[in-house]
Every structure is written in C-alpha cells, then in structure tokens.
GROMACS .gro file of C-alpha atoms in nm:
model
  354
    1MET     CA    1  -0.241   0.615  -0.495
    2THR     CA    2  -0.486   0.829  -0.690
    3PRO     CA    3  -0.757   0.950  -0.448
    4THR     CA    4  -1.121   0.871  -0.505
    5THR     CA    5  -1.444   1.010  -0.362
    6ASP     CA    6  -1.590   0.780  -0.090
    7ASP     CA    7  -1.952   0.662  -0.128
    8ALA     CA    8  -2.092   0.749   0.212
    9SER     CA    9  -2.421   0.581   0.128
   10ALA     CA   10  -2.268   0.236   0.097
   11PRO     CA   11  -2.362  -0.007   0.377
   12LEU     CA   12  -2.126  -0.061   0.671
   13VAL     CA   13  -2.121  -0.439   0.619
   14ARG     CA   14  -2.154  -0.651   0.306
   15ASP     CA   15  -2.203  -1.025   0.298
   16HIS     CA   16  -2.000  -1.172   0.006
   17GLY     CA   17  -2.116  -1.522   0.076
   18GLY     CA   18  -1.924  -1.832   0.177
   19GLY     CA   19  -1.834  -1.693   0.521
   20VAL     CA   20  -1.681  -1.366   0.397
   21HIS     CA   21  -1.793  -1.018   0.492
   22SER     CA   22  -1.643  -0.674   0.430
   23LEU     CA   23  -1.656  -0.387   0.676
   24ARG     CA   24  -1.612  -0.024   0.576
   25VAL     CA   25  -1.373   0.122   0.835
   26PRO     CA   26  -1.314   0.498   0.791
   27ILE     CA   27  -0.981   0.663   0.735
   28PRO     CA   28  -0.973   1.008   0.899
   29ASP     CA   29  -0.922   1.313   0.675
   30ASN     CA   30  -0.846   1.108   0.365
   31PRO     CA   31  -1.022   1.118   0.025
   32LEU     CA   32  -1.003   0.736   0.008
   33GLY     CA   33  -1.268   0.751   0.279
   34HIS     CA   34  -1.236   0.394   0.416
   35THR     CA   35  -1.055   0.064   0.428
   36LEU     CA   36  -1.249  -0.249   0.345
   37VAL     CA   37  -1.161  -0.483   0.630
   38HIS     CA   38  -1.260  -0.841   0.548
   39LEU     CA   39  -1.394  -1.092   0.797
   40LEU     CA   40  -1.339  -1.460   0.721
   41ASP     CA   41  -1.510  -1.735   0.916
   42THR     CA   42  -1.286  -2.026   1.009
   43GLY     CA   43  -1.323  -2.344   1.211
   44ARG     CA   44  -1.131  -2.180   1.501
   45GLY     CA   45  -1.310  -1.847   1.496
   46PRO     CA   46  -1.328  -1.533   1.280
   47VAL     CA   47  -1.014  -1.398   1.114
   48LEU     CA   48  -0.968  -1.041   0.991
   49VAL     CA   49  -0.787  -0.949   0.669
   50ASP     CA   50  -0.643  -0.603   0.768
   51THR     CA   51  -0.788  -0.394   1.052
   52GLY     CA   52  -0.807  -0.025   0.957
   53TRP     CA   53  -0.652   0.303   1.081
   54ASP     CA   54  -0.578   0.349   1.450
   55ASP     CA   55  -0.843   0.604   1.531
   56PRO     CA   56  -1.136   0.606   1.781
   57THR     CA   57  -1.400   0.637   1.512
   58ALA     CA   58  -1.242   0.356   1.309
   59TRP     CA   59  -1.232   0.134   1.621
   60ASP     CA   60  -1.599   0.198   1.696
   61THR     CA   61  -1.690   0.132   1.335
   62LEU     CA   62  -1.495  -0.191   1.328
   63SER     CA   63  -1.662  -0.302   1.653
   64ALA     CA   64  -2.007  -0.213   1.517
   65GLY     CA   65  -1.938  -0.396   1.194
   66LEU     CA   66  -1.829  -0.713   1.377
   67ALA     CA   67  -2.141  -0.697   1.592
   68ALA     CA   68  -2.355  -0.671   1.276
   69CYS     CA   69  -2.184  -0.993   1.157
   70GLY     CA   70  -2.277  -1.164   1.485
   71THR     CA   71  -1.927  -1.154   1.649
   72SER     CA   72  -1.710  -0.914   1.839
   73VAL     CA   73  -1.345  -0.799   1.858
   74ALA     CA   74  -1.301  -1.027   2.164
   75GLU     CA   75  -1.380  -1.334   1.947
   76ILE     CA   76  -1.124  -1.258   1.671
   77HIS     CA   77  -0.893  -1.559   1.628
   78GLY     CA   78  -0.634  -1.403   1.397
   79VAL     CA   79  -0.537  -1.101   1.189
   80VAL     CA   80  -0.383  -1.135   0.842
   81ILE     CA   81  -0.216  -0.812   0.718
   82THR     CA   82  -0.177  -0.750   0.345
   83HIS     CA   83   0.079  -0.479   0.414
   84HIS     CA   84   0.212  -0.257   0.687
   85HIS     CA   85   0.051   0.080   0.596
   86PRO     CA   86  -0.147   0.237   0.886
   87ASP     CA   87  -0.485   0.224   0.713
   88HIS     CA   88  -0.440  -0.157   0.703
   89HIS     CA   89  -0.232  -0.247   1.009
   90GLY     CA   90  -0.319   0.042   1.241
   91LEU     CA   91  -0.576  -0.126   1.469
   92SER     CA   92  -0.406  -0.467   1.478
   93GLY     CA   93  -0.252  -0.404   1.819
   94ARG     CA   94  -0.584  -0.307   1.976
   95VAL     CA   95  -0.751  -0.613   1.824
   96ARG     CA   96  -0.484  -0.839   1.967
   97GLU     CA   97  -0.507  -0.670   2.311
   98ALA     CA   98  -0.885  -0.723   2.315
   99SER     CA   99  -0.889  -1.082   2.181
  100GLY     CA  100  -0.549  -1.244   2.211
  101ALA     CA  101  -0.549  -1.290   1.833
  102TRP     CA  102  -0.228  -1.362   1.640
  103ILE     CA  103  -0.107  -1.118   1.374
  104ALA     CA  104   0.047  -1.245   1.053
  105MET     CA  105   0.256  -1.043   0.803
  106HIS     CA  106   0.513  -1.104   0.532
  107ALA     CA  107   0.875  -1.091   0.663
  108ALA     CA  108   0.972  -0.789   0.449
  109ASP     CA  109   0.697  -0.572   0.591
  110ALA     CA  110   0.757  -0.714   0.941
  111THR     CA  111   1.114  -0.579   0.908
  112VAL     CA  112   0.970  -0.237   0.820
  113VAL     CA  113   0.741  -0.249   1.128
  114ARG     CA  114   1.032  -0.351   1.354
  115ARG     CA  115   1.256  -0.079   1.213
  116THR     CA  116   0.984   0.182   1.251
  117ARG     CA  117   0.929   0.093   1.615
  118GLU     CA  118   1.298   0.101   1.700
  119ALA     CA  119   1.390   0.422   1.519
  120GLU     CA  120   1.347   0.761   1.680
  121PRO     CA  121   1.112   1.001   1.499
  122ARG     CA  122   1.399   1.243   1.439
  123LEU     CA  123   1.582   0.971   1.238
  124TRP     CA  124   1.282   0.947   1.001
  125LEU     CA  125   1.258   1.328   0.980
  126ASP     CA  126   1.630   1.356   0.899
  127TYR     CA  127   1.595   1.077   0.640
  128LEU     CA  128   1.292   1.233   0.470
  129ALA     CA  129   1.446   1.584   0.468
  130GLY     CA  130   1.769   1.446   0.314
  131LYS     CA  131   1.582   1.241   0.055
  132LEU     CA  132   1.371   1.540  -0.047
  133GLU     CA  133   1.685   1.760  -0.062
  134ARG     CA  134   1.857   1.511  -0.290
  135ALA     CA  135   1.538   1.502  -0.507
  136GLY     CA  136   1.557   1.877  -0.560
  137ALA     CA  137   1.270   1.983  -0.333
  138PRO     CA  138   1.261   2.358  -0.250
  139GLU     CA  139   1.364   2.462   0.095
  140ALA     CA  140   1.009   2.575   0.165
  141HIS     CA  141   0.890   2.208   0.140
  142ILE     CA  142   1.173   2.072   0.354
  143ALA     CA  143   1.152   2.337   0.626
  144PRO     CA  144   0.853   2.186   0.813
  145LEU     CA  145   1.041   1.860   0.858
  146ARG     CA  146   1.347   2.043   0.991
  147ALA     CA  147   1.125   2.247   1.230
  148ALA     CA  148   0.950   1.927   1.356
  149ARG     CA  149   1.286   1.772   1.428
  150ALA     CA  150   1.412   2.078   1.613
  151ALA     CA  151   1.095   2.082   1.821
  152GLY     CA  152   1.127   1.708   1.900
  153GLY     CA  153   0.805   1.614   1.729
  154SER     CA  154   0.714   1.349   1.477
  155GLY     CA  155   0.620   1.588   1.196
  156GLY     CA  156   0.281   1.421   1.170
  157LEU     CA  157   0.425   1.090   1.057
  158PRO     CA  158   0.158   0.816   1.113
  159GLY     CA  159   0.209   0.467   1.247
  160LEU     CA  160   0.536   0.514   1.437
  161ARG     CA  161   0.440   0.238   1.695
  162PRO     CA  162   0.277  -0.035   1.487
  163ALA     CA  163   0.209  -0.372   1.639
  164LEU     CA  164   0.479  -0.636   1.588
  165PRO     CA  165   0.344  -0.945   1.410
  166ASP     CA  166   0.382  -1.284   1.571
  167ARG     CA  167   0.338  -1.503   1.267
  168GLU     CA  168   0.505  -1.494   0.924
  169ILE     CA  169   0.312  -1.513   0.600
  170VAL     CA  170   0.517  -1.740   0.372
  171PRO     CA  171   0.462  -1.686  -0.001
  172GLY     CA  172   0.306  -1.978  -0.179
  173GLU     CA  173   0.194  -2.150   0.141
  174LEU     CA  174  -0.154  -2.194   0.280
  175LEU     CA  175  -0.225  -2.006   0.599
  176ASP     CA  176  -0.312  -2.217   0.904
  177LEU     CA  177  -0.683  -2.145   0.898
  178ALA     CA  178  -0.912  -2.431   0.998
  179GLY     CA  179  -1.155  -2.526   0.723
  180ARG     CA  180  -1.027  -2.267   0.473
  181ARG     CA  181  -0.781  -2.268   0.183
  182LEU     CA  182  -0.616  -1.928   0.186
  183ARG     CA  183  -0.286  -1.913  -0.002
  184ALA     CA  184  -0.034  -1.626   0.029
  185VAL     CA  185   0.073  -1.459  -0.297
  186TRP     CA  186   0.374  -1.226  -0.259
  187THR     CA  187   0.306  -0.904  -0.453
  188PRO     CA  188   0.577  -0.648  -0.378
  189GLY     CA  189   0.555  -0.299  -0.525
  190HIS     CA  190   0.322  -0.094  -0.309
  191THR     CA  191   0.534  -0.215  -0.010
  192PRO     CA  192   0.821  -0.469  -0.016
  193GLY     CA  193   0.612  -0.726   0.174
  194HIS     CA  194   0.272  -0.674   0.028
  195VAL     CA  195   0.070  -0.995  -0.009
  196CYS     CA  196  -0.251  -1.087  -0.182
  197LEU     CA  197  -0.448  -1.379  -0.034
  198HIS     CA  198  -0.601  -1.630  -0.271
  199LEU     CA  199  -0.908  -1.808  -0.135
  200GLU     CA  200  -0.886  -2.133  -0.326
  201GLU     CA  201  -1.250  -2.227  -0.285
  202THR     CA  202  -1.542  -2.249  -0.526
  203HIS     CA  203  -1.707  -1.911  -0.559
  204PRO     CA  204  -2.031  -1.916  -0.357
  205ALA     CA  205  -2.231  -1.772  -0.650
  206GLY     CA  206  -2.077  -2.017  -0.894
  207ARG     CA  207  -1.883  -1.752  -1.092
  208THR     CA  208  -1.629  -1.875  -1.341
  209GLY     CA  209  -1.271  -1.844  -1.228
  210ASN     CA  210  -1.028  -1.955  -0.959
  211GLY     CA  211  -1.178  -1.864  -0.626
  212ARG     CA  212  -1.150  -1.514  -0.478
  213LEU     CA  213  -0.855  -1.280  -0.417
  214PHE     CA  214  -0.811  -1.050  -0.122
  215SER     CA  215  -0.597  -0.800  -0.310
  216GLY     CA  216  -0.511  -0.536  -0.045
  217ASP     CA  217  -0.390  -0.232  -0.235
  218HIS     CA  218  -0.223  -0.431  -0.511
  219LEU     CA  219  -0.520  -0.456  -0.747
  220LEU     CA  220  -0.802  -0.199  -0.719
  221PRO     CA  221  -1.100  -0.148  -0.954
  222GLY     CA  222  -1.059   0.225  -1.032
  223ILE     CA  223  -0.742   0.346  -0.853
  224THR     CA  224  -0.379   0.321  -0.945
  225PRO     CA  225  -0.194   0.220  -0.629
  226HIS     CA  226   0.092   0.441  -0.521
  227ILE     CA  227   0.426   0.292  -0.617
  228GLY     CA  228   0.699   0.496  -0.446
  229LEU     CA  229   1.041   0.413  -0.310
  230TYR     CA  230   1.078   0.156  -0.028
  231GLU     CA  231   1.175   0.367   0.267
  232ASP     CA  232   1.472   0.250   0.480
  233PRO     CA  233   1.715   0.496   0.625
  234ASP     CA  234   1.974   0.217   0.679
  235ASP     CA  235   1.950   0.044   0.340
  236THR     CA  236   2.150   0.185   0.048
  237THR     CA  237   2.027  -0.087  -0.197
  238VAL     CA  238   1.892   0.064  -0.520
  239THR     CA  239   1.553  -0.104  -0.534
  240ASP     CA  240   1.304  -0.110  -0.824
  241PRO     CA  241   0.952  -0.096  -0.669
  242LEU     CA  242   0.782  -0.030  -1.004
  243GLY     CA  243   0.949  -0.328  -1.163
  244ASP     CA  244   0.846  -0.537  -0.861
  245TYR     CA  245   0.492  -0.415  -0.898
  246LEU     CA  246   0.465  -0.485  -1.271
  247ASP     CA  247   0.600  -0.836  -1.222
  248SER     CA  248   0.354  -0.889  -0.934
  249LEU     CA  249   0.062  -0.772  -1.148
  250GLU     CA  250   0.134  -1.035  -1.412
  251ARG     CA  251   0.157  -1.302  -1.142
  252VAL     CA  252  -0.188  -1.205  -1.008
  253GLY     CA  253  -0.335  -1.190  -1.362
  254ARG     CA  254  -0.235  -1.552  -1.412
  255LEU     CA  255  -0.436  -1.656  -1.110
  256ALA     CA  256  -0.759  -1.558  -1.290
  257PRO     CA  257  -0.977  -1.525  -0.978
  258ALA     CA  258  -1.356  -1.521  -1.022
  259GLU     CA  259  -1.379  -1.212  -0.800
  260VAL     CA  260  -1.140  -0.964  -0.640
  261LEU     CA  261  -1.203  -0.830  -0.287
  262PRO     CA  262  -0.976  -0.520  -0.255
  263ALA     CA  263  -0.910  -0.302   0.045
  264HIS     CA  264  -1.061   0.012  -0.113
  265GLN     CA  265  -1.359   0.095  -0.333
  266HIS     CA  266  -1.550  -0.227  -0.404
  267SER     CA  267  -1.530  -0.590  -0.509
  268PHE     CA  268  -1.504  -0.659  -0.883
  269THR     CA  269  -1.459  -0.920  -1.154
  270GLY     CA  270  -1.232  -0.916  -1.457
  271ALA     CA  271  -0.902  -0.928  -1.277
  272ALA     CA  272  -0.699  -1.010  -1.593
  273GLU     CA  273  -0.847  -0.715  -1.777
  274ARG     CA  274  -0.773  -0.482  -1.489
  275VAL     CA  275  -0.415  -0.605  -1.479
  276ARG     CA  276  -0.376  -0.529  -1.850
  277GLU     CA  277  -0.514  -0.176  -1.792
  278LEU     CA  278  -0.262  -0.111  -1.514
  279LEU     CA  279   0.029  -0.248  -1.715
  280ALA     CA  280  -0.069  -0.019  -2.004
  281HIS     CA  281  -0.109   0.278  -1.769
  282HIS     CA  282   0.241   0.244  -1.636
  283GLU     CA  283   0.392   0.191  -1.978
  284GLN     CA  284   0.223   0.511  -2.102
  285ARG     CA  285   0.346   0.692  -1.791
  286LEU     CA  286   0.706   0.578  -1.848
  287ALA     CA  287   0.680   0.696  -2.213
  288GLY     CA  288   0.550   1.035  -2.087
  289LEU     CA  289   0.834   1.068  -1.844
  290LEU     CA  290   1.093   0.978  -2.111
  291ALA     CA  291   0.960   1.268  -2.320
  292LEU     CA  292   1.006   1.502  -2.028
  293LEU     CA  293   1.364   1.390  -1.986
  294ALA     CA  294   1.476   1.550  -2.315
  295GLU     CA  295   1.641   1.790  -2.068
  296PRO     CA  296   1.800   1.694  -1.733
  297LEU     CA  297   1.544   1.719  -1.451
  298THR     CA  298   1.541   1.652  -1.077
  299PRO     CA  299   1.279   1.415  -0.943
  300TRP     CA  300   1.096   1.717  -0.795
  301GLN     CA  301   1.088   1.883  -1.139
  302VAL     CA  302   0.962   1.560  -1.293
  303ALA     CA  303   0.687   1.536  -1.030
  304GLU     CA  304   0.585   1.895  -1.098
  305ARG     CA  305   0.539   1.807  -1.471
  306MET     CA  306   0.374   1.474  -1.438
  307GLU     CA  307  -0.002   1.432  -1.478
  308TRP     CA  308  -0.181   1.388  -1.145
  309ASN     CA  309  -0.550   1.392  -1.057
  310ARG     CA  310  -0.526   1.773  -1.001
  311PRO     CA  311  -0.280   2.054  -1.087
  312TRP     CA  312   0.047   2.052  -0.894
  313GLU     CA  313  -0.044   2.384  -0.726
  314GLN     CA  314  -0.352   2.219  -0.572
  315ILE     CA  315  -0.172   1.908  -0.436
  316PRO     CA  316  -0.132   1.927  -0.058
  317TYR     CA  317   0.203   1.921   0.116
  318GLY     CA  318   0.204   1.554   0.224
  319SER     CA  319   0.077   1.438  -0.116
  320ARG     CA  320   0.357   1.622  -0.294
  321THR     CA  321   0.610   1.419  -0.091
  322ILE     CA  322   0.434   1.103  -0.198
  323ALA     CA  323   0.422   1.225  -0.562
  324VAL     CA  324   0.798   1.280  -0.566
  325SER     CA  325   0.855   0.930  -0.433
  326GLU     CA  326   0.639   0.792  -0.714
  327ALA     CA  327   0.827   1.001  -0.970
  328GLU     CA  328   1.152   0.856  -0.838
  329SER     CA  329   1.027   0.497  -0.868
  330HIS     CA  330   0.939   0.553  -1.233
  331LEU     CA  331   1.281   0.720  -1.294
  332ARG     CA  332   1.459   0.421  -1.142
  333ARG     CA  333   1.263   0.194  -1.370
  334LEU     CA  334   1.373   0.394  -1.676
  335VAL     CA  335   1.733   0.378  -1.560
  336LYS     CA  336   1.710   0.004  -1.506
  337LEU     CA  337   1.560  -0.038  -1.855
  338GLY     CA  338   1.850   0.163  -2.001
  339ARG     CA  339   1.619   0.437  -2.123
  340ALA     CA  340   1.747   0.710  -1.886
  341GLU     CA  341   2.058   0.790  -1.676
  342VAL     CA  342   2.159   1.007  -1.387
  343THR     CA  343   2.378   1.300  -1.503
  344ALA     CA  344   2.717   1.362  -1.343
  345GLY     CA  345   2.758   1.659  -1.115
  346GLY     CA  346   2.639   1.576  -0.765
  347GLU     CA  347   2.313   1.676  -0.591
  348PRO     CA  348   2.034   1.721  -0.652
  349ALA     CA  349   2.025   1.427  -0.886
  350ARG     CA  350   1.915   1.496  -1.244
  351TYR     CA  351   1.785   1.243  -1.492
  352VAL     CA  352   1.798   1.255  -1.870
  353ALA     CA  353   1.683   1.029  -2.149
  354VAL     CA  354   1.949   0.825  -2.336
   0.00000   0.00000   0.00000
C-alpha cells in the first residue's frame, strides 16, 4: 500500500448520518497514520466495522471515540472485520473481553488467523527467510530474520496472537444486524478473505447511488492497496492475488454505491471512477514490468527497478519485504496471462518476457 501523510487536524469522530460514525484510531509508527473504525447503530446495540491496531494509545483513542458517540466499549454488540491485518483486527480481542461482543470474519481470513496463532514464530521466520532467498534477496536483507530465529524472537512480526472469530461472514448474505441491511461482498486480493460491506439503505443525504460501502482496504480514495502474495507456509498452491483483486474491483464497481467509507484516508464518492483508475494503474504497472523483463530478473531485482513512492535506497527494511511480495504478485499475473515465464535453472527464480 502506498503510504500517505496523515491529517492530524482531522476530528477524532465524524458523523456520517444514518447511525454511522467513523473513529480515527492511530497506527503506531506508520505513515498511514490511522485506521478509520466505523461504528454502526443496530437494534441490538452498536457494532464496529474493524477495531484498529493493538496498542495502548489506539485503545484509549477507540474508547474516547466511542464515548464521544454516546456509547462505550462495554456496550459493543458485535465486531465485523473486513480483513485480518493487525491495523484492522488488532483490538478485536480486547473489545470482546470488555463487552462479550461476537467477532465476524470471512472463512479464508479466519483460516489465516487460526494458522498464525498455532504456528511458532520461528516457522514464520524460516518461511519468510526462505521466500526472500528464493526471490533473490541479498543475504544482508535476510540476515536479521535468521538472527531473530536464532535468538528465539519474533523478528518484529505483528499480530502473532490475533483473536479467533466466532462468526463467519458469508459472501452475498446479509449480516445478522437488527434493523440494518448490511450485505457481505467478498473482495479477495489484499487478503484472501477481504470483504467489503454494502449498506443497502437509502443514503441519509439523498445522494444518488446504491447505499454506502464499507470498503476496508479494497477501495481507497488516493492510495493503491498493497497486493502481495497470500502468505501460507503450508500451502504450495500458486495463487494469483492481483488477478483476484482486479476481478474484485470490477465487482465493487458494479455495485455503484452513493458513497464509500474506507478504512484509511476519508470517505468519497465516485466509486466506479476510482475503480477505473485502479484498473488502469495496474495495467500500466504490468506493462512497465513487462518492459523490464527484456532480460531475466529475480523478483528482488524487479522490485529494485519498479517505481515506488520513493527511491529504492530510501525504502525501509520492512517495506522492501512488502515491495518484493508486491512485485511477485505482478509477476505471477504476467505468467498467468502468458506474457512472462520463469526461466529454467533453479533458484533464485528469474522471470523473462515471452
């Protein structure tokens, strides 16, 4: 996901009308700045869409935001998670402990959560080190992961004990929310179980379109979401996250919501136009990668040459790992489209245009 500068002057809480509020919950040490946690009034009590990062400041901010809305964590009836990433799902366990609320998530992301809880940190460190090695990363980049494993640490990996959901979000079905029509729309790409949530109700300001869409990280007004590989140490399936994402974008565009309520930046209109922009962006990026592949390159070499929001030399360690994963998802897409292939000759893998 391309970082953005957070607007610290924006209010903590915004009333979107029709029993919907957004709360700006901070993300520590992250240029995104905050997660927009949404509060939805229902006939059985308030429901959260996402919860924010598991951090004391984030918890205090969430609590203050709920108080400003006239409620509290203890009164939360349920939590609906757009996807499993820690800036969305991190505080879900604390909310449930304080309120008894249920937590709902798509089955594919619930599987990720379950696997993450059950796996030892060293398994993830071994997996990441091996993946980076196969991608052609230099030893200097892999060494910190090996050192963390040897020391018995987690290597700074976030969200290793996320809360297990107790309800499943079923694509196409209405969630069980008294007095509200909130339908799940499966939008894989950013994660395998990412969902958008379509509020099938007349817009409170009378805007033209089909209700409102809680879009999580799938559709954002000025950021291109990160589309990397789906991470699973035990799964050898060759997935196509970028293809999933592009298909999901078109699905959301056809909904034509009057307003989009994303998890970052700000609410916006013109969903169909934004979808077209993102589809064009990825097509241009694929074309740029294809030009790079006039010679065989490893995913790391491709990432070094891709255009990011800053020069490669200025990209931090963790962001480089994410960038390589994004490069690999685009390379897989080119292979699936028959526009590139993996050369013979072992590891690290090298890709070339065909």
